[in-house]
GROMACS .gro file of C-alpha atoms in nm:
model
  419
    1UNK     CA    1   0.000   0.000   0.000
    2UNK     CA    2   0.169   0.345  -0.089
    3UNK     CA    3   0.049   0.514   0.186
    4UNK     CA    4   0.279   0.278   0.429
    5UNK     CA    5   0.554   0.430   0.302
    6UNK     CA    6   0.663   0.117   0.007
    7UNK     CA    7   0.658  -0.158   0.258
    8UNK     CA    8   0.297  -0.331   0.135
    9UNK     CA    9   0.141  -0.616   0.296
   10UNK     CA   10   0.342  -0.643   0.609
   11UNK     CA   11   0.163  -0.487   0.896
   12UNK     CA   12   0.344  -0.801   1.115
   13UNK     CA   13   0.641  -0.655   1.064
   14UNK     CA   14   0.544  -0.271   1.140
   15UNK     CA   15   0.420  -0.362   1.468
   16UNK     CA   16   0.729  -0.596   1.589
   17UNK     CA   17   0.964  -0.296   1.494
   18UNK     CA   18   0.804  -0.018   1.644
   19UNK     CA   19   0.826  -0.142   2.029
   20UNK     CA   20   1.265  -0.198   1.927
   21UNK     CA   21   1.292   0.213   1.855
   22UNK     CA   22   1.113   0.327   2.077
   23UNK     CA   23   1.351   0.382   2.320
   24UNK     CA   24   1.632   0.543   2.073
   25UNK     CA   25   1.421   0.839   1.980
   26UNK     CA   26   1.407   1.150   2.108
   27UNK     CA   27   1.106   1.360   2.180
   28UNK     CA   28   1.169   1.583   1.896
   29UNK     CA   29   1.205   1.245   1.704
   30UNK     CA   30   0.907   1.104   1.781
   31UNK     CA   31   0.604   1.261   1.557
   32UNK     CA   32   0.924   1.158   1.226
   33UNK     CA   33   0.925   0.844   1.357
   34UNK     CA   34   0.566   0.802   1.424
   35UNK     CA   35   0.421   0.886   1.091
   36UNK     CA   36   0.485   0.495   0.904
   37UNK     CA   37   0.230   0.400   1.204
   38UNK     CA   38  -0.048   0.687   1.148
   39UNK     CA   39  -0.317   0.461   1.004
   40UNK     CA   40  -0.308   0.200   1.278
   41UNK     CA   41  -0.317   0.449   1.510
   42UNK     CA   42  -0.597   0.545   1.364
   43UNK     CA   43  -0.780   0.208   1.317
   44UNK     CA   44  -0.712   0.144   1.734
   45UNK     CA   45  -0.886   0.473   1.819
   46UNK     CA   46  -1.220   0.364   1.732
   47UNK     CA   47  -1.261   0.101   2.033
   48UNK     CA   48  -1.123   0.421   2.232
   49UNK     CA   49  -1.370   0.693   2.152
   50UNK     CA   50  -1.625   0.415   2.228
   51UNK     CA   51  -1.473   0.371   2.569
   52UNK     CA   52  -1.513   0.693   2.615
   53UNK     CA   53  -1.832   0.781   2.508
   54UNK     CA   54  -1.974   0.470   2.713
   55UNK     CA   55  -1.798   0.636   3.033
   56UNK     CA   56  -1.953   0.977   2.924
   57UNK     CA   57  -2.343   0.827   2.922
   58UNK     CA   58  -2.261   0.643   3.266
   59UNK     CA   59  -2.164   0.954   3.425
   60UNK     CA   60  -2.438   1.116   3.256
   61UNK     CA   61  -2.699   0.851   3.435
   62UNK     CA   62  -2.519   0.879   3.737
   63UNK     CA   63  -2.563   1.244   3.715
   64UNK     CA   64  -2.898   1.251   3.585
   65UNK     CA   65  -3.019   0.998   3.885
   66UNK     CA   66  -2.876   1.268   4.174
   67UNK     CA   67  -3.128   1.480   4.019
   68UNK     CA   68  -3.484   1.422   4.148
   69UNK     CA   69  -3.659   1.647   3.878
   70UNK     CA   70  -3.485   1.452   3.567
   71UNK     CA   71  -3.573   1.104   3.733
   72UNK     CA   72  -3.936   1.041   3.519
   73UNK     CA   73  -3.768   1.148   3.221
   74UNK     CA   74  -3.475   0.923   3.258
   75UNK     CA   75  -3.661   0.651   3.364
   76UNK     CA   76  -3.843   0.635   3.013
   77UNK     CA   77  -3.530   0.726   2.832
   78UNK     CA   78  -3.369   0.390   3.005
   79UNK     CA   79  -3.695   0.199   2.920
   80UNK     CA   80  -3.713   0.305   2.592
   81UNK     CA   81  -3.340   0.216   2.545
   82UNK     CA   82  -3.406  -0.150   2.684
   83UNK     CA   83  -3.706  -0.198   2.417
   84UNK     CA   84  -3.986  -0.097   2.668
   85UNK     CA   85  -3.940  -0.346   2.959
   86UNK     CA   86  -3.829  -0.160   3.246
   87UNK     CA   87  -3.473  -0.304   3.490
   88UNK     CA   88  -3.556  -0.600   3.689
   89UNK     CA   89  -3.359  -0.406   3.981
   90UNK     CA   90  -3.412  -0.111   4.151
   91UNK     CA   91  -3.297   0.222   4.063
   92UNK     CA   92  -2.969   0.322   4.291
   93UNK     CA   93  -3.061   0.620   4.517
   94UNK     CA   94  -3.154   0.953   4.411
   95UNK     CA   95  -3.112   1.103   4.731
   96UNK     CA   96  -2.984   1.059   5.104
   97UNK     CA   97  -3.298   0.988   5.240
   98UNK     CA   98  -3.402   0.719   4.978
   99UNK     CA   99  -3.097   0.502   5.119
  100UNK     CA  100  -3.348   0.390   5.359
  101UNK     CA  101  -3.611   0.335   5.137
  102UNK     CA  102  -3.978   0.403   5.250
  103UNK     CA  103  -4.132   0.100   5.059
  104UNK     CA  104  -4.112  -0.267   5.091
  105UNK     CA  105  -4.024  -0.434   4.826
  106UNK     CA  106  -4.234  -0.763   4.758
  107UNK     CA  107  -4.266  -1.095   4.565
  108UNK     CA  108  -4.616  -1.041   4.339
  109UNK     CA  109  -4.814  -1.288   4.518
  110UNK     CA  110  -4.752  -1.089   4.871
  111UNK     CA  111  -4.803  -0.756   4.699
  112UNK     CA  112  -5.164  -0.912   4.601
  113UNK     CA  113  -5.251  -1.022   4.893
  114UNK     CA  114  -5.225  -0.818   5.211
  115UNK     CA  115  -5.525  -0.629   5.230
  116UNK     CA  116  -5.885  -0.600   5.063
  117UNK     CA  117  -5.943  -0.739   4.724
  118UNK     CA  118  -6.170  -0.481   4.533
  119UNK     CA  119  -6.369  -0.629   4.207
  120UNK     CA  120  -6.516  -0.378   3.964
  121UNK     CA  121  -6.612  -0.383   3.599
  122UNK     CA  122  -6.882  -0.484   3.394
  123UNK     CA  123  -7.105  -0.797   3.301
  124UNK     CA  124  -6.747  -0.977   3.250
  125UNK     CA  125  -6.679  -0.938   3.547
  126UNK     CA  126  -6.970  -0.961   3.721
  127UNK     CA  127  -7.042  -1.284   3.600
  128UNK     CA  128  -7.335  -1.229   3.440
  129UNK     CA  129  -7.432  -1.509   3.181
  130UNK     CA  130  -7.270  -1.818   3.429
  131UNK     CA  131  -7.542  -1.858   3.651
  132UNK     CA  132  -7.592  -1.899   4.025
  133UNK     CA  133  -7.625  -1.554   4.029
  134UNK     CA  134  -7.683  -1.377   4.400
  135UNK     CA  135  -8.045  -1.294   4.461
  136UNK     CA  136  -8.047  -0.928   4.545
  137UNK     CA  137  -7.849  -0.870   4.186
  138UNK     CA  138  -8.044  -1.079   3.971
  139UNK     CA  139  -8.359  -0.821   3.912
  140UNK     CA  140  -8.418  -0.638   3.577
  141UNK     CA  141  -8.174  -0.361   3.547
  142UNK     CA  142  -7.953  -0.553   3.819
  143UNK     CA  143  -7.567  -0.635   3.864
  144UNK     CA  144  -7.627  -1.002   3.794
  145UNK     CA  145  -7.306  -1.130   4.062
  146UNK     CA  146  -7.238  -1.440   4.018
  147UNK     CA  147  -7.093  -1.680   4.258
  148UNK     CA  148  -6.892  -1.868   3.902
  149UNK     CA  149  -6.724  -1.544   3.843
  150UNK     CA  150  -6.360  -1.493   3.860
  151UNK     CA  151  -6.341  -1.262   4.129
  152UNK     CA  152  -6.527  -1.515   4.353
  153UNK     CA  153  -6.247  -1.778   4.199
  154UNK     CA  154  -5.971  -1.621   4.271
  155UNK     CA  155  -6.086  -1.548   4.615
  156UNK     CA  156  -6.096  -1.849   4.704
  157UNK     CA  157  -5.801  -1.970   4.567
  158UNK     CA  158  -5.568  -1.716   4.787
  159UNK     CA  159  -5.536  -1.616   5.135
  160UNK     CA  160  -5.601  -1.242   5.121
  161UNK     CA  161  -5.525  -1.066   5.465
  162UNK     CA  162  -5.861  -0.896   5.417
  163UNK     CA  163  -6.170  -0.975   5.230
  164UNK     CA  164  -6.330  -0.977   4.863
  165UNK     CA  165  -6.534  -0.627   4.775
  166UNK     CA  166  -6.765  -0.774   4.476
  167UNK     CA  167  -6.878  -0.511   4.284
  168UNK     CA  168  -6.864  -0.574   3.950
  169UNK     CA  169  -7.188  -0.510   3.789
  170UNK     CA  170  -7.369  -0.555   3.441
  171UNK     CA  171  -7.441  -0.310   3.204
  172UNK     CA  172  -7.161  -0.020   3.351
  173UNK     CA  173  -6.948   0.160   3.150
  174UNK     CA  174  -6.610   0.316   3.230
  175UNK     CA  175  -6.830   0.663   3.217
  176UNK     CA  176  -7.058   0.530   3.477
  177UNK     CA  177  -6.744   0.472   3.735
  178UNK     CA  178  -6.670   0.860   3.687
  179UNK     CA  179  -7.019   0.953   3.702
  180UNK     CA  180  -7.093   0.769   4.028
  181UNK     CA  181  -6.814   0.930   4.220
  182UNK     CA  182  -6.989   1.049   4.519
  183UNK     CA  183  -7.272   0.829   4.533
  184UNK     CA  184  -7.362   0.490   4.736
  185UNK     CA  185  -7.393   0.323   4.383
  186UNK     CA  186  -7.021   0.403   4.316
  187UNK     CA  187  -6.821   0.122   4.220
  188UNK     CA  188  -6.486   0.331   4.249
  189UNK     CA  189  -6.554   0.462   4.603
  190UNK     CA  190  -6.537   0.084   4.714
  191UNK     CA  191  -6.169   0.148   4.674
  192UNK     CA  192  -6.012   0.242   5.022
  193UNK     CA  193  -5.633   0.281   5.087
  194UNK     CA  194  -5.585  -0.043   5.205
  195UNK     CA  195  -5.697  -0.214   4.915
  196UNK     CA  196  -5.431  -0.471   4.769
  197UNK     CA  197  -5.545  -0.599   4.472
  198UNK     CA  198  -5.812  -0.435   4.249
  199UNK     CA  199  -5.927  -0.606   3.923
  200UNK     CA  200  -6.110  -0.403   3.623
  201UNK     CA  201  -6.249  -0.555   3.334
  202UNK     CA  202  -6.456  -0.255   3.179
  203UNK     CA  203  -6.523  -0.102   2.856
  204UNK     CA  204  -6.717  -0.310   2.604
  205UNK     CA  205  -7.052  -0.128   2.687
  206UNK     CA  206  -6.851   0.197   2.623
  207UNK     CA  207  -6.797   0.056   2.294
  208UNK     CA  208  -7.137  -0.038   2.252
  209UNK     CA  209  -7.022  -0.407   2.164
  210UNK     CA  210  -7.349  -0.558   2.240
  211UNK     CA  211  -7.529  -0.314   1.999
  212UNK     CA  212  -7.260  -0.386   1.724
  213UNK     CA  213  -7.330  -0.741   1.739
  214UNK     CA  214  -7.718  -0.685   1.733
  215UNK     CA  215  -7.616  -0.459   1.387
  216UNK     CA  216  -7.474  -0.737   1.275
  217UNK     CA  217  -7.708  -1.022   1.343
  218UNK     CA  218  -8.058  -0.874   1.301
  219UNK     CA  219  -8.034  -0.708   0.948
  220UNK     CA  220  -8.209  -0.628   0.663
  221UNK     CA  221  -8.154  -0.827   0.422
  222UNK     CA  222  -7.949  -1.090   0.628
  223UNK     CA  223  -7.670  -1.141   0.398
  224UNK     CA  224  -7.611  -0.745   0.371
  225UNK     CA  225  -7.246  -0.794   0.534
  226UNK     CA  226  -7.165  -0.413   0.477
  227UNK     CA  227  -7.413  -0.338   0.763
  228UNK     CA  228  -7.170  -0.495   0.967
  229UNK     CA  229  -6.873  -0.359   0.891
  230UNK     CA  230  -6.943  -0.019   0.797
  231UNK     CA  231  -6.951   0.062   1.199
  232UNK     CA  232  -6.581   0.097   1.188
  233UNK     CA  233  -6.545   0.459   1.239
  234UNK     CA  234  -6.828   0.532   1.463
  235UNK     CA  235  -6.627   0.215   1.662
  236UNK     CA  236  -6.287   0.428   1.611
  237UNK     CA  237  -6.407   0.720   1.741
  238UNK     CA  238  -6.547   0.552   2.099
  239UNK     CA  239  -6.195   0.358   2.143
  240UNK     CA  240  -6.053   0.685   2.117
  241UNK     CA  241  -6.237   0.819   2.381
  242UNK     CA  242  -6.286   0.530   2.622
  243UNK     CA  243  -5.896   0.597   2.626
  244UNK     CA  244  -5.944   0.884   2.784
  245UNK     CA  245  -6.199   0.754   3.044
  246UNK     CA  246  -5.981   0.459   3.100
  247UNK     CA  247  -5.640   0.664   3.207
  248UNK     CA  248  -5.914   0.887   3.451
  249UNK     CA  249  -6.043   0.609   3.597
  250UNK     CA  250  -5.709   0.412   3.677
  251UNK     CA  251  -5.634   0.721   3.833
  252UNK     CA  252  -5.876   0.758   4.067
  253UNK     CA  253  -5.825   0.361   4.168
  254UNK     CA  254  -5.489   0.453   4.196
  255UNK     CA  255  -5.542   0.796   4.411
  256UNK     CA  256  -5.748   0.591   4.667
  257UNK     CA  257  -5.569   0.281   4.670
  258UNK     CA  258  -5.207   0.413   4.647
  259UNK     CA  259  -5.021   0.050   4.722
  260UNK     CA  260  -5.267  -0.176   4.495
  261UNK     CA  261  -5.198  -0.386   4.229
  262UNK     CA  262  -5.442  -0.278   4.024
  263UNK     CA  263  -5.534  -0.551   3.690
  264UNK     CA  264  -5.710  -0.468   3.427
  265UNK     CA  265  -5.875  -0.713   3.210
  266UNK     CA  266  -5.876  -0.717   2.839
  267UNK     CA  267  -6.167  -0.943   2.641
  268UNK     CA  268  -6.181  -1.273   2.521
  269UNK     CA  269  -6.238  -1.319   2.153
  270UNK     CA  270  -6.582  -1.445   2.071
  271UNK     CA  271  -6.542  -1.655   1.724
  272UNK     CA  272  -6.272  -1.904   1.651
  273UNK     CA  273  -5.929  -1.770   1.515
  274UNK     CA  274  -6.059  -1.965   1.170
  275UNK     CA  275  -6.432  -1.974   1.156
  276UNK     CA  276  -6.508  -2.295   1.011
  277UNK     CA  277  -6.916  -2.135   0.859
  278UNK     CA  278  -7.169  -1.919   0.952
  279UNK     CA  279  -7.332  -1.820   1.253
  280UNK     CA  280  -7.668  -1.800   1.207
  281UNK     CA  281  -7.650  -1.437   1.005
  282UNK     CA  282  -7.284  -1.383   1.074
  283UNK     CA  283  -7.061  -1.452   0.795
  284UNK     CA  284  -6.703  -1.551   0.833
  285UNK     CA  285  -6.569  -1.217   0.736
  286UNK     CA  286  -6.832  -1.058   0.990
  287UNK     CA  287  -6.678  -1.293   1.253
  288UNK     CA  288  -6.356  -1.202   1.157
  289UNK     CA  289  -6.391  -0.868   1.166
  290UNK     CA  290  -6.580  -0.873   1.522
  291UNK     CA  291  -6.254  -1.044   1.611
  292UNK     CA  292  -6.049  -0.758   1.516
  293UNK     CA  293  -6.239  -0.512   1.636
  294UNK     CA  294  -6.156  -0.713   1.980
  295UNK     CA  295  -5.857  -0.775   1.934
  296UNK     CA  296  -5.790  -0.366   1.861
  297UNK     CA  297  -5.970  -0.264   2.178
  298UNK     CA  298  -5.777  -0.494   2.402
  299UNK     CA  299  -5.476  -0.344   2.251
  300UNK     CA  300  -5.607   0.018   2.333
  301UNK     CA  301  -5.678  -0.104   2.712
  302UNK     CA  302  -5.293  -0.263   2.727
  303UNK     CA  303  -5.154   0.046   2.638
  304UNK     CA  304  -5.316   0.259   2.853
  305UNK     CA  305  -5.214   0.051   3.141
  306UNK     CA  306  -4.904   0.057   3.067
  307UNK     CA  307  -4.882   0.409   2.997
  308UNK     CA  308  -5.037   0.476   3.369
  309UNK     CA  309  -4.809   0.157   3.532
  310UNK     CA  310  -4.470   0.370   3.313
  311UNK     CA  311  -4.528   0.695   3.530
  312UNK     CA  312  -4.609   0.487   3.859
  313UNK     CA  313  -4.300   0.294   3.838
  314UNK     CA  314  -4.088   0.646   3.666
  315UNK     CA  315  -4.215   0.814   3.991
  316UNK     CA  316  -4.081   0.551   4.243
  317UNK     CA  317  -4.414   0.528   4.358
  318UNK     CA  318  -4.558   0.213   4.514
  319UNK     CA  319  -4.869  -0.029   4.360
  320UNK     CA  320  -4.901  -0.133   4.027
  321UNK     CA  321  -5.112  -0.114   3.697
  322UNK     CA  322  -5.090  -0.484   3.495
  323UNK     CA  323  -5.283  -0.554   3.157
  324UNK     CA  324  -5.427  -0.915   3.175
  325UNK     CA  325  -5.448  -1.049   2.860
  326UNK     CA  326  -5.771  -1.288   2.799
  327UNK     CA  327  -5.811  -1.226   2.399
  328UNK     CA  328  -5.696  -1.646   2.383
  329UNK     CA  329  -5.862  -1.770   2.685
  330UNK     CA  330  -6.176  -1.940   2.542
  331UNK     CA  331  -5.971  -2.058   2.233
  332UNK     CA  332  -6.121  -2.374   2.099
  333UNK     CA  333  -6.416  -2.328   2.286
  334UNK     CA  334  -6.575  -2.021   2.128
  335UNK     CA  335  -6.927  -1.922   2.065
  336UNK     CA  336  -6.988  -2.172   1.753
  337UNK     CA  337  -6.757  -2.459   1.950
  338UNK     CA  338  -6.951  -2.781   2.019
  339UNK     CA  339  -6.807  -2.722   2.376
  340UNK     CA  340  -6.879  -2.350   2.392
  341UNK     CA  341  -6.789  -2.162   2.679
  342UNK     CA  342  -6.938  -1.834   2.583
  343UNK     CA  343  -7.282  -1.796   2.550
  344UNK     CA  344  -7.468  -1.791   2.177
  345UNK     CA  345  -7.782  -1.565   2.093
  346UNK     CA  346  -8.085  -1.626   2.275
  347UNK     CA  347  -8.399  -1.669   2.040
  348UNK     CA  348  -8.702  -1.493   2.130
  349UNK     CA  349  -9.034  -1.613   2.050
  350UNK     CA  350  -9.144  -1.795   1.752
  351UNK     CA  351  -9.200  -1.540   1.495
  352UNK     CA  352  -9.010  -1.275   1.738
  353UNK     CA  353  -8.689  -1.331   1.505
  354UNK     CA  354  -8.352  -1.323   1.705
  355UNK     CA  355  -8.283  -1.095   1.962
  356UNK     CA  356  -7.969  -1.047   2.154
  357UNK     CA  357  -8.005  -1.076   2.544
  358UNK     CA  358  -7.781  -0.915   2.763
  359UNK     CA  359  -7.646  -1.251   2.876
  360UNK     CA  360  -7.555  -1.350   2.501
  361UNK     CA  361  -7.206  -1.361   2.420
  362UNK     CA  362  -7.112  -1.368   2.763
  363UNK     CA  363  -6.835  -1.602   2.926
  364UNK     CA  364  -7.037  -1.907   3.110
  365UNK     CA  365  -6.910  -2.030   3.428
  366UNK     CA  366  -6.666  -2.281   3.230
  367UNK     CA  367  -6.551  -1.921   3.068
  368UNK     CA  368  -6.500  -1.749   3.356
  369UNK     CA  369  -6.287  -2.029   3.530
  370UNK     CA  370  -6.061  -1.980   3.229
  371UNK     CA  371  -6.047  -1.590   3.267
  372UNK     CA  372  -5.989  -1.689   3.608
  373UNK     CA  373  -5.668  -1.873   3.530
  374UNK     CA  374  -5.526  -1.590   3.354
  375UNK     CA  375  -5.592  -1.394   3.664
  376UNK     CA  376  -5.422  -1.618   3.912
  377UNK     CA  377  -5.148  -1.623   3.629
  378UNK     CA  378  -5.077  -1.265   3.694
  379UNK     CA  379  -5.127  -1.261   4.027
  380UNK     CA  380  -4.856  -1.552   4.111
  381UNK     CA  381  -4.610  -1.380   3.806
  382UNK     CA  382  -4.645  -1.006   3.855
  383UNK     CA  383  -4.492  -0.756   3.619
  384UNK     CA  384  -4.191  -0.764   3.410
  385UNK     CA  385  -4.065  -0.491   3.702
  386UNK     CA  386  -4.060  -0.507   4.116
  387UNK     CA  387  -4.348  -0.421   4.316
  388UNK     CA  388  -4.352  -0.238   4.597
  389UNK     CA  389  -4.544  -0.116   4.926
  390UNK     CA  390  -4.572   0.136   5.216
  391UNK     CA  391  -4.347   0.042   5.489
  392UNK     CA  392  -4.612   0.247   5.695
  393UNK     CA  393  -4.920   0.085   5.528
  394UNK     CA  394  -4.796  -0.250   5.549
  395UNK     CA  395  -4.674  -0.165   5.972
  396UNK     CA  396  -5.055  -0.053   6.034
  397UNK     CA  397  -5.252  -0.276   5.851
  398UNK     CA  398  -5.443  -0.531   6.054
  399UNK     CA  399  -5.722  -0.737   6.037
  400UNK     CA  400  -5.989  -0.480   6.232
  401UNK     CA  401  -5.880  -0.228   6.024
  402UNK     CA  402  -5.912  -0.414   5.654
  403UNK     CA  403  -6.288  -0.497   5.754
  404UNK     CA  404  -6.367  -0.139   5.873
  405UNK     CA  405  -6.282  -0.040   5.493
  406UNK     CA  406  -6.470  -0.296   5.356
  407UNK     CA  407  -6.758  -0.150   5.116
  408UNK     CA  408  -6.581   0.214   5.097
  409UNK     CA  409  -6.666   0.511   5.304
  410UNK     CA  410  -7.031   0.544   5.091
  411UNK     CA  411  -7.147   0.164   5.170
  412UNK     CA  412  -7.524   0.236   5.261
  413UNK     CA  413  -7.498  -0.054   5.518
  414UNK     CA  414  -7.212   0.126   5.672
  415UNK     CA  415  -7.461   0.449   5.690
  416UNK     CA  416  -7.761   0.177   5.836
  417UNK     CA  417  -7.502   0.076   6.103
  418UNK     CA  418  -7.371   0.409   6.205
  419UNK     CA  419  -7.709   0.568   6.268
   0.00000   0.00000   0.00000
């Protein structure tokens, strides 16, 4: 190579002789005698500058971590750098007194279960279409609780410190828990601050899922599939804002139950991943479609909880918000399965056509055992993160204290008892 000075092809050599004289050169020698080794000088400093620019960012996120006002940012700058999925360990420090950190940390199952378990949601959650349903609920224009849903499941299958608040009900939207702040009827108000596991499974009736399906079935004619589809941006337009509701009303759990895990539920899909035909005046691009549309929403209600769980855990603060995913869980045993475990359209009357009950298309208590699973799932995994909780809360909590909660500070059988 000319630019080595006539000596091609013998970089071996170059690097043997350079060490030898060394020694017999003077300062003012040196840059003379450097020159024949300029370009793998150059080719070494490379791995260098990346040295130093990987000491530069640590000292950076050292520096950046002493800082209490840069920590959120930072925080989603790291996640983002690690693809989303925030450290395993705990951040160092960012201050003298956070050496003796204020919260506990705990394995999931522990951060589940030392206080009150609060259910809320809709129909899903409730139960409603699984039967054995408790009396007082089971009315027209009632909650329709029953004793096969998951929140009675999973209550059973742990050893919460304090008790199960049931109060899922049918028909309520995520509007309905904002609107019912301040009221006996609230669901949200059930939440007290030593609540330590909340589960939400809410939204469909927000998106008016029930009424999209009626579209779609009762139609004129019957094999007019564009009536089906053609909801698609009135649908669009209600995702968008039951994302707002959503982030308000994770909030508010959040706000009243500072140390909770709080899980929110996504929806099972209704038709089979392949639908084999028909059902009755769904085609199999309806049913696909319906899927989708599913499948969308329960990606809208992920990503919201994750957004709210990013600035919880960004914050240092304690409690948790987890997505649950139950899009699979009734695979192989949807609506049109031999074995369904979702229940098909009711028919009315003969000559009444088909109508769609509020139970139809609802999990039965086969379904909701298998939502359950994915519940316990989460419960016994946890987050791809740590968990933590109040030193204080978990030093005062006992068990006369976790009943006096129980119901929230609005329970009209609290207000019978007081007076």
């Amino acid at each position: 190579m000319p630019a080595r000075g006539d000596e091609p092809d013998k970089p071996e050599e170059i690097s043997e002789k350079a060490p030898e004289q060394a020694p017999e050169e003077s300062p003012e020698e040196a840059p003379a005698a450097e020159e024949p080794e300029a370009a793998p000088s150059r080719r070494r400093r490379g791995p260098r500058i990346a040295a130093l620019v990987s000491v530069a960012m640590v000292l950076v996120l050292v520096a950046a971590l002493a800082v209490p006002s840069s920590r959120e940012g930072l925080q989603s700058l790291w996640c983002g750098v690690v693809g989303g999925v925030c450290p395993e360990d705990e951040l160092p420090p960012i201050s003298e007194e956070e050496e003796t950190d204020w919260r506990v940390r705990l394995a999931p199952e522990e951060a589940a279960l030392w206080g009150n378990y609060v259910a809320l949601g809709d129909s899903y959650s409730s139960g409603d279409g699984a039967g054995d349903y408790d009396p007082e609920t089971a009315v027209k224009g009632g909650c329709w609780r029953s004793q096969n849903a998951y929140p009675r499941i999973i209550e059973e299958e742990f050893a919460f410190a304090g008790t199960l608040a049931f109060y899922a009900c049918s028909s309520h939207k995520g509007s309905d828990l904002l609107g019912e702040i301040g009221t006996p009827e609230s669901q949200l108000e059930r939440v007290t601050e030593h609540t330590s596991l909340v589960t939400l499974g809410i939204g469909g009736n927000d998106l008016g899922f029930i009424p999209v399906l009626r579209t779609c079935i009762v139609r004129m004619p019957l094999l007019d599939s564009g009536v089906c589809t053609e909801q698609d941006g009135d649908i669009e337009k209600r995702m968008d804002k039951f994302e707002e509701t959503l982030t308000t009303v994770l909030e508010e759990i959040r706000d009243r139950a500072p140390d909770a895990r709080v899980l929110v539920l996504g929806y099972p899909r209704m038709f089979p991943e392949e639908p084999p035909t028909m059902y009755y005046t769904l085609t199999v691009g309806d049913q696909l479609w319906l899927n989708e549309v599913a499948e969308e929403f329960n990606d809208r209600i992920r990503d919201v909880a994750y957004r709210v769980d990013g600035r919880v855990y960004g914050s240092r603060s304690t409690g948790s918000v987890e997505y649950v995913n139950t899009f699979s869980a009734l695979s192989g045993h949807e609506v049109s399965a031999e074995d369904a475990w979702l229940n098909g359209i009711v028919l009315g009357p003969f000559g009444g056509g088909l109508r769609v009950d509020r139970a139809s298309f609802h999990p039965t208590a086969q379904g909701q055992l298998s939502i359950a699973d994915r519940v316990r799932g989460q419960i016994e995994e946890g987050p791809e993160r740590v968990l933590h909780v109040s030193r204080e809360t978990l030093e005062r909590v006992d068990e006369e204290l976790l009943l006096s909660e129980l119901g929230g500070p609005l329970d009209p059988v609290r207000e019978t008892d007081a007076s």
